[in-house]
mmCIF file of C-alpha atoms and ligand atoms in Angstrom:
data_model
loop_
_atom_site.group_PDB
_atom_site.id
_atom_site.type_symbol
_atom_site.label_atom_id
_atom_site.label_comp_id
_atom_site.label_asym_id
_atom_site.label_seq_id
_atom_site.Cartn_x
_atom_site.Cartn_y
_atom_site.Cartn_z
ATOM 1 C CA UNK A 17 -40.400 -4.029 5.325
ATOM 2 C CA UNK A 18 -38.672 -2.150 7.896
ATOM 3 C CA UNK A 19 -37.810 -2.410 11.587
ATOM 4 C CA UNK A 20 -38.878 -4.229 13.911
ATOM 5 C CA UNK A 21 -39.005 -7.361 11.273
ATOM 6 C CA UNK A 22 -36.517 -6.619 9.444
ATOM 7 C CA UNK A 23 -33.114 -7.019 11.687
ATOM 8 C CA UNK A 24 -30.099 -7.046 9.135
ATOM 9 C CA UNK A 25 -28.218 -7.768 12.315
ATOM 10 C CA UNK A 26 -29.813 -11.592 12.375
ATOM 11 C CA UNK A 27 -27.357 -12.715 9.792
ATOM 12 C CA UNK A 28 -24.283 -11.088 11.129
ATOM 13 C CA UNK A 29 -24.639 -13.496 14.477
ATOM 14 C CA UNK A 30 -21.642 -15.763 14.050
ATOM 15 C CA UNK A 31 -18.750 -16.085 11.683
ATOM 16 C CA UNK A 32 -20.165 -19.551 10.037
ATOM 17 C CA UNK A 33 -23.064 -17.303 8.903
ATOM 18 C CA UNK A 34 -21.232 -14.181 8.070
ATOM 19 C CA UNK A 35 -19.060 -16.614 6.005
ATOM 20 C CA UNK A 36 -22.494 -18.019 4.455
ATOM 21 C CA UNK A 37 -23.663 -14.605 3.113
ATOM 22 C CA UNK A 38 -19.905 -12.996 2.089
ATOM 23 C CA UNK A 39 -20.037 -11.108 -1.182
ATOM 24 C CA UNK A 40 -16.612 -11.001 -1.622
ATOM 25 C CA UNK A 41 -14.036 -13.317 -1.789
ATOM 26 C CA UNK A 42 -10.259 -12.522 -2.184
ATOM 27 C CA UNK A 43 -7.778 -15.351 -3.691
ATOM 28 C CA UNK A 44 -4.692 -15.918 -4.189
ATOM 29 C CA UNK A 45 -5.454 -16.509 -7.884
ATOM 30 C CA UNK A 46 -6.759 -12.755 -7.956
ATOM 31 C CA UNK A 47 -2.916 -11.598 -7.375
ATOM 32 C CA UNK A 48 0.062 -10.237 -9.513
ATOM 33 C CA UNK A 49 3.430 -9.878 -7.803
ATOM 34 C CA UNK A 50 5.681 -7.119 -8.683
ATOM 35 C CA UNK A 51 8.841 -7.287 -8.883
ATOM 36 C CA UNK A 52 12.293 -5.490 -9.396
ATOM 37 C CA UNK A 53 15.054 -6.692 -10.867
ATOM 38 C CA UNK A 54 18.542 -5.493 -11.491
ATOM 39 C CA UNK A 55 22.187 -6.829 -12.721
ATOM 40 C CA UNK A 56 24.916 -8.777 -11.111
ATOM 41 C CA UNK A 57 24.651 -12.006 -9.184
ATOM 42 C CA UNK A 58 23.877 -12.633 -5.923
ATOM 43 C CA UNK A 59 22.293 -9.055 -4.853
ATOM 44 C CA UNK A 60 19.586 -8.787 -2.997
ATOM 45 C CA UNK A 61 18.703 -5.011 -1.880
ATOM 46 C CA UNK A 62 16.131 -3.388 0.010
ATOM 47 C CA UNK A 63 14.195 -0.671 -1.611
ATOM 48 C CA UNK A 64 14.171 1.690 1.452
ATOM 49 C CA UNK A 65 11.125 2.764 0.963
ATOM 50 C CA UNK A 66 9.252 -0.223 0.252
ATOM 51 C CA UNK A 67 10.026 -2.546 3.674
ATOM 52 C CA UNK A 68 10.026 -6.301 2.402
ATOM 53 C CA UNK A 69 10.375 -5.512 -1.139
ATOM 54 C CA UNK A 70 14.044 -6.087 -2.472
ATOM 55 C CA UNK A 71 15.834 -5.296 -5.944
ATOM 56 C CA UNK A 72 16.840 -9.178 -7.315
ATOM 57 C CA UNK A 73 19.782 -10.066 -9.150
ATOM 58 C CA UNK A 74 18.200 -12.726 -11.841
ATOM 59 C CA UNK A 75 19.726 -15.307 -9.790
ATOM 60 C CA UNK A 76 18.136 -14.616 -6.881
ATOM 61 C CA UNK A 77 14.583 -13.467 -8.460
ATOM 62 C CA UNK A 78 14.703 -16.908 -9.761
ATOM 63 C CA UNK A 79 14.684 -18.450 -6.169
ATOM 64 C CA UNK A 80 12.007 -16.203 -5.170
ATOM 65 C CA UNK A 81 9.565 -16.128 -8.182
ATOM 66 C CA UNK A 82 9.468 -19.857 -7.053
ATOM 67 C CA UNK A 83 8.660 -18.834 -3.494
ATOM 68 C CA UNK A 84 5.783 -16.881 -5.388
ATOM 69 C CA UNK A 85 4.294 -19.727 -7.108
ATOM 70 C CA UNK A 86 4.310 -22.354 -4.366
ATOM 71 C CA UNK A 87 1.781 -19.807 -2.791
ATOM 72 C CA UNK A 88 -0.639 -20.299 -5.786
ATOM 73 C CA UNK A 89 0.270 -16.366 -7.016
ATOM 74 C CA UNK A 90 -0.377 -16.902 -10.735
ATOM 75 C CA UNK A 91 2.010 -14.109 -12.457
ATOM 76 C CA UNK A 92 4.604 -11.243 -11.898
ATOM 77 C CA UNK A 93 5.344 -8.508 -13.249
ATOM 78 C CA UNK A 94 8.478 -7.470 -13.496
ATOM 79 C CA UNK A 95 10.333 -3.590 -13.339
ATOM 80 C CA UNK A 96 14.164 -3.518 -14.685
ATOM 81 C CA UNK A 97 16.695 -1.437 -13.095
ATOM 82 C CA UNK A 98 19.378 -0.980 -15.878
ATOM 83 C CA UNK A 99 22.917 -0.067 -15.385
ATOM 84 C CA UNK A 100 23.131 2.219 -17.748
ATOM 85 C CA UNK A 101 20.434 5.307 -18.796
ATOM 86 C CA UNK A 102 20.433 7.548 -22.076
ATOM 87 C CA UNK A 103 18.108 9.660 -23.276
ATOM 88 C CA UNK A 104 15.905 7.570 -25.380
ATOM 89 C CA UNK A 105 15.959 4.602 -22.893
ATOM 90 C CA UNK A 106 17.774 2.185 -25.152
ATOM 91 C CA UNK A 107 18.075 -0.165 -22.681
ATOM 92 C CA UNK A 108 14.789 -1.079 -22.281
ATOM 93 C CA UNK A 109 14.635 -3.060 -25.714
ATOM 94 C CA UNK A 110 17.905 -4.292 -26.131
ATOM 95 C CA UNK A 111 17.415 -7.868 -26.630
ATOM 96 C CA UNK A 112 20.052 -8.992 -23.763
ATOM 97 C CA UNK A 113 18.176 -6.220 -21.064
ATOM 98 C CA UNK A 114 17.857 -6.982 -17.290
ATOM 99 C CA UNK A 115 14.004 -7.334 -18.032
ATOM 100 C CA UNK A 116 14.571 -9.670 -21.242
ATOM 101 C CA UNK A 117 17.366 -11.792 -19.285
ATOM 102 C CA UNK A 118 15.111 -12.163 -16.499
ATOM 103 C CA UNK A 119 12.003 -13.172 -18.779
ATOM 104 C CA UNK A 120 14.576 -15.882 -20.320
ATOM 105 C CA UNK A 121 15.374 -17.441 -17.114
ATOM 106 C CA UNK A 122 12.138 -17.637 -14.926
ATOM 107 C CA UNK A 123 10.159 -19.023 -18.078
ATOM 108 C CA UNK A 124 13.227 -21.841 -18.264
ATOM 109 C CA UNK A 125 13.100 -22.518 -14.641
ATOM 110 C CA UNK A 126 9.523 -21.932 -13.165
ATOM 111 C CA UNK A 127 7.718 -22.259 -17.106
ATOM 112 C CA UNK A 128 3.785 -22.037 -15.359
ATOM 113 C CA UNK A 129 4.570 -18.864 -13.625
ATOM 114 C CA UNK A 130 2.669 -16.461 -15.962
ATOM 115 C CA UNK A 131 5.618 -13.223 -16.334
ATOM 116 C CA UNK A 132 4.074 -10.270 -17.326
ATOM 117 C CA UNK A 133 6.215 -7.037 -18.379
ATOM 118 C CA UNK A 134 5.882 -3.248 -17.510
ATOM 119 C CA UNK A 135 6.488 -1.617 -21.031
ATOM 120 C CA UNK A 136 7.564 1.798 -20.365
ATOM 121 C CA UNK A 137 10.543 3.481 -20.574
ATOM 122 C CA UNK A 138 11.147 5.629 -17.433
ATOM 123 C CA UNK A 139 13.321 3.451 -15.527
ATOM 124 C CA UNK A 140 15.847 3.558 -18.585
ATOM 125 C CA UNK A 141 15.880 7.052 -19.851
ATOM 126 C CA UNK A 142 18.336 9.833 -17.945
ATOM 127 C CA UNK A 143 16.200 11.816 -17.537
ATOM 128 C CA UNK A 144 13.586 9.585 -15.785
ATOM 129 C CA UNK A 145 10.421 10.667 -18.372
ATOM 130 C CA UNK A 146 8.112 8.198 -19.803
ATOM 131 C CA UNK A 147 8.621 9.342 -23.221
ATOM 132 C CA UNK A 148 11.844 10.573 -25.657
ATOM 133 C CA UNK A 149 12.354 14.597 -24.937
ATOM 134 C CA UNK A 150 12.215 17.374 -27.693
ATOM 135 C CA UNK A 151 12.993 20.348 -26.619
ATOM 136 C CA UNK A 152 11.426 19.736 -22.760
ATOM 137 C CA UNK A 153 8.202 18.443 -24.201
ATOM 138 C CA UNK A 154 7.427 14.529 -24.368
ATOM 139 C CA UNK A 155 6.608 13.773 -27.698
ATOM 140 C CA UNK A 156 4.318 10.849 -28.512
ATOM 141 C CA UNK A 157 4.807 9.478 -31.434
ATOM 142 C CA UNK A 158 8.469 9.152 -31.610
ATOM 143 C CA UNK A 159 8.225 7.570 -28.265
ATOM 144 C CA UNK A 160 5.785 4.725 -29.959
ATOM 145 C CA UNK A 161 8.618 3.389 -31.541
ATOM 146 C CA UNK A 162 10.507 2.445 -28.448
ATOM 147 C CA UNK A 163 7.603 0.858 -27.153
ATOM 148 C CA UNK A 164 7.054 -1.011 -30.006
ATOM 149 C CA UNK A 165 10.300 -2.559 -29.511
ATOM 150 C CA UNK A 166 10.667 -3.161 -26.242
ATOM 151 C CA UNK A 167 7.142 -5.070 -26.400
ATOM 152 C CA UNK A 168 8.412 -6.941 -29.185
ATOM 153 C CA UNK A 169 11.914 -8.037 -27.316
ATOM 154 C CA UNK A 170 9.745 -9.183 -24.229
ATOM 155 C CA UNK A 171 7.614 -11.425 -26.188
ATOM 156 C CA UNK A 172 10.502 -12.489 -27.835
ATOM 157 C CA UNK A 173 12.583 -13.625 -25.051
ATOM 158 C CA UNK A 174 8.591 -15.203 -23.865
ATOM 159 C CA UNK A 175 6.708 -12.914 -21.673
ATOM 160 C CA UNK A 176 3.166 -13.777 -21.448
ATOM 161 C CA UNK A 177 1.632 -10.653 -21.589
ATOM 162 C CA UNK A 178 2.833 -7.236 -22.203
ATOM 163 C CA UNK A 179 1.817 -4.158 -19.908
ATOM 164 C CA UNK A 180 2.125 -0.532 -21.411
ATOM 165 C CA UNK A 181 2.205 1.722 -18.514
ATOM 166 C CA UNK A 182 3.743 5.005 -20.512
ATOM 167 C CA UNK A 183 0.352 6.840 -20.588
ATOM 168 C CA UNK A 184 1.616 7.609 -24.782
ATOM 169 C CA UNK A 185 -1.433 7.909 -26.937
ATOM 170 C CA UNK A 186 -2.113 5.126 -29.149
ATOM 171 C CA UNK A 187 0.782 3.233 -27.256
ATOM 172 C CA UNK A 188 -1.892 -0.002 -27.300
ATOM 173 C CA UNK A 189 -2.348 0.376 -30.946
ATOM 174 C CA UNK A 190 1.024 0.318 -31.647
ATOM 175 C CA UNK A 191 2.260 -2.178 -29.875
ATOM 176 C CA UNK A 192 -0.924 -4.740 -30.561
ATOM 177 C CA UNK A 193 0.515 -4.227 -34.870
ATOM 178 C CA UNK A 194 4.003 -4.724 -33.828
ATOM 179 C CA UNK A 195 3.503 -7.676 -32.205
ATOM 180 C CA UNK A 196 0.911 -9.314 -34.580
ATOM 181 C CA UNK A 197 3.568 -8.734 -37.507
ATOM 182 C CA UNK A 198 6.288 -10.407 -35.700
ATOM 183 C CA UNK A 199 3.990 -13.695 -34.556
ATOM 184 C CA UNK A 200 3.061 -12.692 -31.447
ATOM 185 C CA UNK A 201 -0.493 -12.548 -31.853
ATOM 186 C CA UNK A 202 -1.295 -15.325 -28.685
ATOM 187 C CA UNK A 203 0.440 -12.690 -26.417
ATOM 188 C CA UNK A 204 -1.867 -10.454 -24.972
ATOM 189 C CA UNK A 205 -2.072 -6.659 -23.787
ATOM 190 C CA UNK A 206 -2.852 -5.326 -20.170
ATOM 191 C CA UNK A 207 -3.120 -2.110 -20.567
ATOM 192 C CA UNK A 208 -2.682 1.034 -18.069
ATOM 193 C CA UNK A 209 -5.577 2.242 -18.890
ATOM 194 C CA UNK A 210 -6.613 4.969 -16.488
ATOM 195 C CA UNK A 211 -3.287 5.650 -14.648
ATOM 196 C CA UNK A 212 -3.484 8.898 -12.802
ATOM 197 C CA UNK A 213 -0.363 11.642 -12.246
ATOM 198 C CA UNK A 214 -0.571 10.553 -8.690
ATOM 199 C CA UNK A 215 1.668 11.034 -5.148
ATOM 200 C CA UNK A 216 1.480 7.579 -4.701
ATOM 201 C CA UNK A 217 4.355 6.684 -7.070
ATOM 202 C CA UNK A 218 7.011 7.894 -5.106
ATOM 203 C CA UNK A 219 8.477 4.787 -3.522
ATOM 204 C CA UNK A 220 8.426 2.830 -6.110
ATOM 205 C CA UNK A 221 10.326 6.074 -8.184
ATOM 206 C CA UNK A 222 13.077 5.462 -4.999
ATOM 207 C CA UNK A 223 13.144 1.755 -6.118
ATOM 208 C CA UNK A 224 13.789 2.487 -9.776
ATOM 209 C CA UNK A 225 15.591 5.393 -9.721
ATOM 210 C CA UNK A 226 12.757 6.955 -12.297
ATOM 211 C CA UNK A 227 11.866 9.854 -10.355
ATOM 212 C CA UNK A 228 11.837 12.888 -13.804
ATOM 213 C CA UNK A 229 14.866 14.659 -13.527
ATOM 214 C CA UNK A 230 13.075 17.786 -15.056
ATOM 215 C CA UNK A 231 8.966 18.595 -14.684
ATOM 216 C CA UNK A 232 6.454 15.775 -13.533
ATOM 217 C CA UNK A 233 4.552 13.706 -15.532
ATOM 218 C CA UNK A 234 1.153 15.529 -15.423
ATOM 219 C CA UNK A 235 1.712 15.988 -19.665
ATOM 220 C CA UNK A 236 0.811 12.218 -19.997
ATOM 221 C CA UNK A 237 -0.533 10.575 -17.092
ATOM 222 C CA UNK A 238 -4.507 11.440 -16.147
ATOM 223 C CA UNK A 239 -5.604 14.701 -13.538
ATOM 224 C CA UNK A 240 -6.568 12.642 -10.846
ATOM 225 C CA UNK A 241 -9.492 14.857 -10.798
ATOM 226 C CA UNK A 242 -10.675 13.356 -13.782
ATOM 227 C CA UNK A 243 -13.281 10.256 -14.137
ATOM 228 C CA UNK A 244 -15.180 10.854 -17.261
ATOM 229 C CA UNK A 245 -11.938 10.905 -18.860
ATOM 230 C CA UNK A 246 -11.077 7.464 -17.288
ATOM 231 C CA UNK A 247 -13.523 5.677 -19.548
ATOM 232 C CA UNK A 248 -12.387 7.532 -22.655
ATOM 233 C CA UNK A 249 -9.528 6.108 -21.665
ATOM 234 C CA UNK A 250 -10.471 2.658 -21.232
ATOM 235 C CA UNK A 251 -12.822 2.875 -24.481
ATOM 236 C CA UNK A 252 -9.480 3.827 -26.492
ATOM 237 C CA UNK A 253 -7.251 0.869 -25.395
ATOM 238 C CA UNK A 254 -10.000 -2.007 -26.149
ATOM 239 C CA UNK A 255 -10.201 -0.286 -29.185
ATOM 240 C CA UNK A 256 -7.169 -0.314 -29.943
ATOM 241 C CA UNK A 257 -6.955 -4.125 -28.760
ATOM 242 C CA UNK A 258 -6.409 -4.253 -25.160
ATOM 243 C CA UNK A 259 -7.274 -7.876 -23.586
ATOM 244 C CA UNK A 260 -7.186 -6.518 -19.727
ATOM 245 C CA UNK A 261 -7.375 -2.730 -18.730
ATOM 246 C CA UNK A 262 -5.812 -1.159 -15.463
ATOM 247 C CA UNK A 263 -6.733 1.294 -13.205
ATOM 248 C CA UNK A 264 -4.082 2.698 -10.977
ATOM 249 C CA UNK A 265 -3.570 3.883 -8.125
ATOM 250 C CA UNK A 266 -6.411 1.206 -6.770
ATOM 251 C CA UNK A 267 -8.078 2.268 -3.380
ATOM 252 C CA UNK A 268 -8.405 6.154 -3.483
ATOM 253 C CA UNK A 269 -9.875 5.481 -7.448
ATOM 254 C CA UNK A 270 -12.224 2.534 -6.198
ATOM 255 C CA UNK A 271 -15.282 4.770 -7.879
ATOM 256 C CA UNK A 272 -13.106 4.756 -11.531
ATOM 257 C CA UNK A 273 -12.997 0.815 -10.741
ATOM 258 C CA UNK A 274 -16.427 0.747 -10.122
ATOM 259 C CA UNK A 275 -17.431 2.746 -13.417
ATOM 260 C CA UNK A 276 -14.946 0.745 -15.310
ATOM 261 C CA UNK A 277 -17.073 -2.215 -14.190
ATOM 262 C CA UNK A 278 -20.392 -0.906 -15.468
ATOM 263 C CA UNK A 279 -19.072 -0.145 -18.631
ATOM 264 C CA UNK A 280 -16.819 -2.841 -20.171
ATOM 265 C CA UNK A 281 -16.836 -7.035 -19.859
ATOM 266 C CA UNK A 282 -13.193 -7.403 -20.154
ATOM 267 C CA UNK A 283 -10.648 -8.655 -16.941
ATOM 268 C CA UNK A 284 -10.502 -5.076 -14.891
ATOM 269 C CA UNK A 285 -7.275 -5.195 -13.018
ATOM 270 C CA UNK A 286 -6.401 -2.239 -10.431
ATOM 271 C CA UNK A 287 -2.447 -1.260 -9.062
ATOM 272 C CA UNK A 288 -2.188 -1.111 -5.493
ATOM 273 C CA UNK A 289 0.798 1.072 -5.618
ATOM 274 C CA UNK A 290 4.006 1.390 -3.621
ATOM 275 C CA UNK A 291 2.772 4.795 -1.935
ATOM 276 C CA UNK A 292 -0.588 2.602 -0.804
ATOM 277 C CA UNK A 293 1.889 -0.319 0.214
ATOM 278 C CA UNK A 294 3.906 2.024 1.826
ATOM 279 C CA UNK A 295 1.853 4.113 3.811
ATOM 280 C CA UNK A 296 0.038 0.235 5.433
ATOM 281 C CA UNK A 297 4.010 -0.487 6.441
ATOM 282 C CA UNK A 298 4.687 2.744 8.129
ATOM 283 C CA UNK A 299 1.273 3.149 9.946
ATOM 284 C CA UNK A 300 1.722 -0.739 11.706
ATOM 285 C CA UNK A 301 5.234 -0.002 12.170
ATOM 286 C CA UNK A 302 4.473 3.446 14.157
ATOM 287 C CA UNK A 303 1.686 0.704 15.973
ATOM 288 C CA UNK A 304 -1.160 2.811 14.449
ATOM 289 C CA UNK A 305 -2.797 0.019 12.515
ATOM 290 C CA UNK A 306 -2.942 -4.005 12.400
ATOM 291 C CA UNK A 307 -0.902 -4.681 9.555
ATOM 292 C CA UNK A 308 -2.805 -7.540 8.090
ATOM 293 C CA UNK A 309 -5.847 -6.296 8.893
ATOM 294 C CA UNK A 310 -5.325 -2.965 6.600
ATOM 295 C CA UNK A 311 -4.082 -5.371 3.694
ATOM 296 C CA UNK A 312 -6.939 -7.557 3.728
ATOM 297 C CA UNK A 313 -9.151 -4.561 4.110
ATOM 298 C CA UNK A 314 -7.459 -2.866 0.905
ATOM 299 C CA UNK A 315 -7.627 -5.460 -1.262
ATOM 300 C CA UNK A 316 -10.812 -6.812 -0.063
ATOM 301 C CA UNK A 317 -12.487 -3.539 -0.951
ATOM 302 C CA UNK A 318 -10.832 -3.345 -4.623
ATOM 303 C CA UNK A 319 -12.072 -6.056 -5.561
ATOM 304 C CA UNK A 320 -15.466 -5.111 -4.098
ATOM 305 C CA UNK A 321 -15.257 -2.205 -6.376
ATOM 306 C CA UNK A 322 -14.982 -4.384 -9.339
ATOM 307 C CA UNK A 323 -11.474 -5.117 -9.916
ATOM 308 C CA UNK A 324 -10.759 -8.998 -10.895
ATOM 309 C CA UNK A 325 -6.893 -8.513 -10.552
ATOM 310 C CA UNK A 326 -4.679 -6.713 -8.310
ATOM 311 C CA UNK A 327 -1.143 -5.661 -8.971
ATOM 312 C CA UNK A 328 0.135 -5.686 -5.358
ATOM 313 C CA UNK A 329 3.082 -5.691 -3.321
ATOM 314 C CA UNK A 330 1.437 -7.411 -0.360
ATOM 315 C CA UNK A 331 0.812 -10.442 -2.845
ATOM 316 C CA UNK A 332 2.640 -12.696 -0.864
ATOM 317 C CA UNK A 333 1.634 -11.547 2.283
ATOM 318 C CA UNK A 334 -1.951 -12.111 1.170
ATOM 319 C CA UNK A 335 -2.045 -15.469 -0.288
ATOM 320 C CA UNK A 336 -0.023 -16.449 2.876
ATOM 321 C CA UNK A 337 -2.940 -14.686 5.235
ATOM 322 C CA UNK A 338 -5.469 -16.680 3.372
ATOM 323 C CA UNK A 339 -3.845 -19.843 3.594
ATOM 324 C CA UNK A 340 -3.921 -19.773 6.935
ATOM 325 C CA UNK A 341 -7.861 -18.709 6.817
ATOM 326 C CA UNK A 342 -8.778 -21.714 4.629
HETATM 327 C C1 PBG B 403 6.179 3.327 -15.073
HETATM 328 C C2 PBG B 403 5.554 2.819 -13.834
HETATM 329 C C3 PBG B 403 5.486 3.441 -12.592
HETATM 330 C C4 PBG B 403 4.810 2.573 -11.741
HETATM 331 C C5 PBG B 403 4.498 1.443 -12.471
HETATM 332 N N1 PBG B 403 4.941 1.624 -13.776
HETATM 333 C C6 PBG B 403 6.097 4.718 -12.154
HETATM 334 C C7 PBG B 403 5.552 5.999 -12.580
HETATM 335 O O1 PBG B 403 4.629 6.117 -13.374
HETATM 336 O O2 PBG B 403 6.120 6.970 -12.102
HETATM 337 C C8 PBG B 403 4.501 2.841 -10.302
HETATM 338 C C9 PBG B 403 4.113 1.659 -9.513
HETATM 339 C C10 PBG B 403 4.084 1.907 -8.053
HETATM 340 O O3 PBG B 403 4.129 3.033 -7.547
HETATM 341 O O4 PBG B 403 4.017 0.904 -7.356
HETATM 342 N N2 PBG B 403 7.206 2.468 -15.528
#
């Protein structure tokens, strides 16, 4: 049935009946704010290259991971800026971290905030890598055992969910034993499943202070010409027990989201990274594009692709925007 009795205009006449035949819906609910947090008291800094996102002193995070939940944002997830670095990132599973303090305090003072933890060890190590360095290689397995630990020191001080985002193999594997064997077994995994060596990281690298010191990270994380090697990524963490899988960067990967989809029933969630966050800031603040427009648009059209949850750092923005649409 074609043209002239089929019109697909007739049912984009008014908004009422646009709203009627909408196959998309964004929510608050769909959200995960990400957040930084560093030492001291009372500091509140912000992250030049992210406008609107700040580096919290626990204090202060507290205040504002309030702020988050009042808006009906389920979780965060939360990035530690130490202040001290070594080589093997020891500071990222030291029981007292900035990631473990912060864990402590939110789940004491806003308990049904779900807090979710990055597990990686970039932001801790000197020299800004992902993994411990031999001899200017990465090397996996030895790097296991740090992420073993500092899983097992989040869920201790009560995250709700763990987040490998190291790109190691058989990082999910690892840390899904550890935890198990300490009691853990309620928390689950959401693993970075298909995160690619991308451009887009580079704000947030600003933020943290991560950016490698030596080489990129193109040894671990995915060619982001690469899509059949997505799903053999995905395949490996729910093998290796993954509850939720990730695929990041979110909108220029929308057709990894989409195969993701197709292929596996658990929660997909997708990173809108800082570069994507970024470039929506600078493009309404040159006047080139309607701010809240762009960020509806963007996450609008990852979760068309298939993604349930979004990591993003317009979270608040969002749930605020559709507030004021309900
Ligand atoms: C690794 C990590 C990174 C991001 C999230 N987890 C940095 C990296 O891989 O270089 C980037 C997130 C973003 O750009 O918003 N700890």
């Amino acid at each position: 049935m074609a043209f002239p009795r089929q019109r697909l205009r007739r049912l984009r006449q008014s908004e009422p009946l646009r709203r009627m035949v909408r196959e998309t819906a964004l929510a608050a609910s769909d959200l995960i704010y990400p957040m930084f947090v560093t030492t001291g008291r009372d500091r509140r800094e912000e992250i030049g290259s992210m406008p609107g996102q700040y580096r919290w002193s626990v204090d202060l995070l507290i205040k504002e991971v309030m702020d988050v939940k009042s808006l009906g944002i389920p979780a965060v997830i939360l990035f530690g800026i130490p202040d001290r670095k070594d080589d093997r990132g020891t500071s990222a599973f030291d029981p007292n971290g900035i990631v473990q303090q912060a864990i402590r305090s939110i789940k004491d003072q806003v308990p049904d905030i779900l807090v979710i933890t990055d597990v990686c060890i970039d932001e801790y190590t000197s020299h800004g890598h992902c993994g411990i360095v031999k001899d200017g290689r990465i090397v996996n397995d030895e790097t296991l055992e740090c992420l073993r630990e500092m899983a097992r020191t989040h869920a201790a001080a009560g995250a709700d969910m763990v987040a490998p985002s190291d790109m190691m193999d058989g990082r999910v594997g690892a840390i899904r034993e550890e935890l198990d064997r300490h009691g853990f077994t309620e928390t689950p995994i959401m693993a970075y499943a298909a995160k690619y060596a991308s451009c887009l990281y580079a704000p947030f690298r600003e933020a943290a202070d991560s950016s490698p010191t030596f080489g990129d990270r193109r040894s671990y994380q995915m060619d982001v010409a690469n899509a059949r090697e997505a799903l053999r990524e995905i395949d490996a963490d729910l093998e290796e027990g993954a509850d939720i899988v990730m695929v990041k960067p979110a909108l220029p990967f929308l057709d990894i989201i989409a195969a993701a989809r197709g292929r596996v029933d658990v929660p997909i969630a997708a990173y809108q990274v800082s570069g994507e966050y970024s470039m929506i800031k600078a493009a309404a603040r040159a006047g080139w594009l309607d701010e809240s427009r762009a960020m509806m648009e963007s996450l609008l059209s990852i979760k068309r692709a298939g993604a349930d949850i979004i990591l993003t750092y317009f979270a608040k923005e969002a749930a605020c925007a559709l507030r004021a649409h309900e």
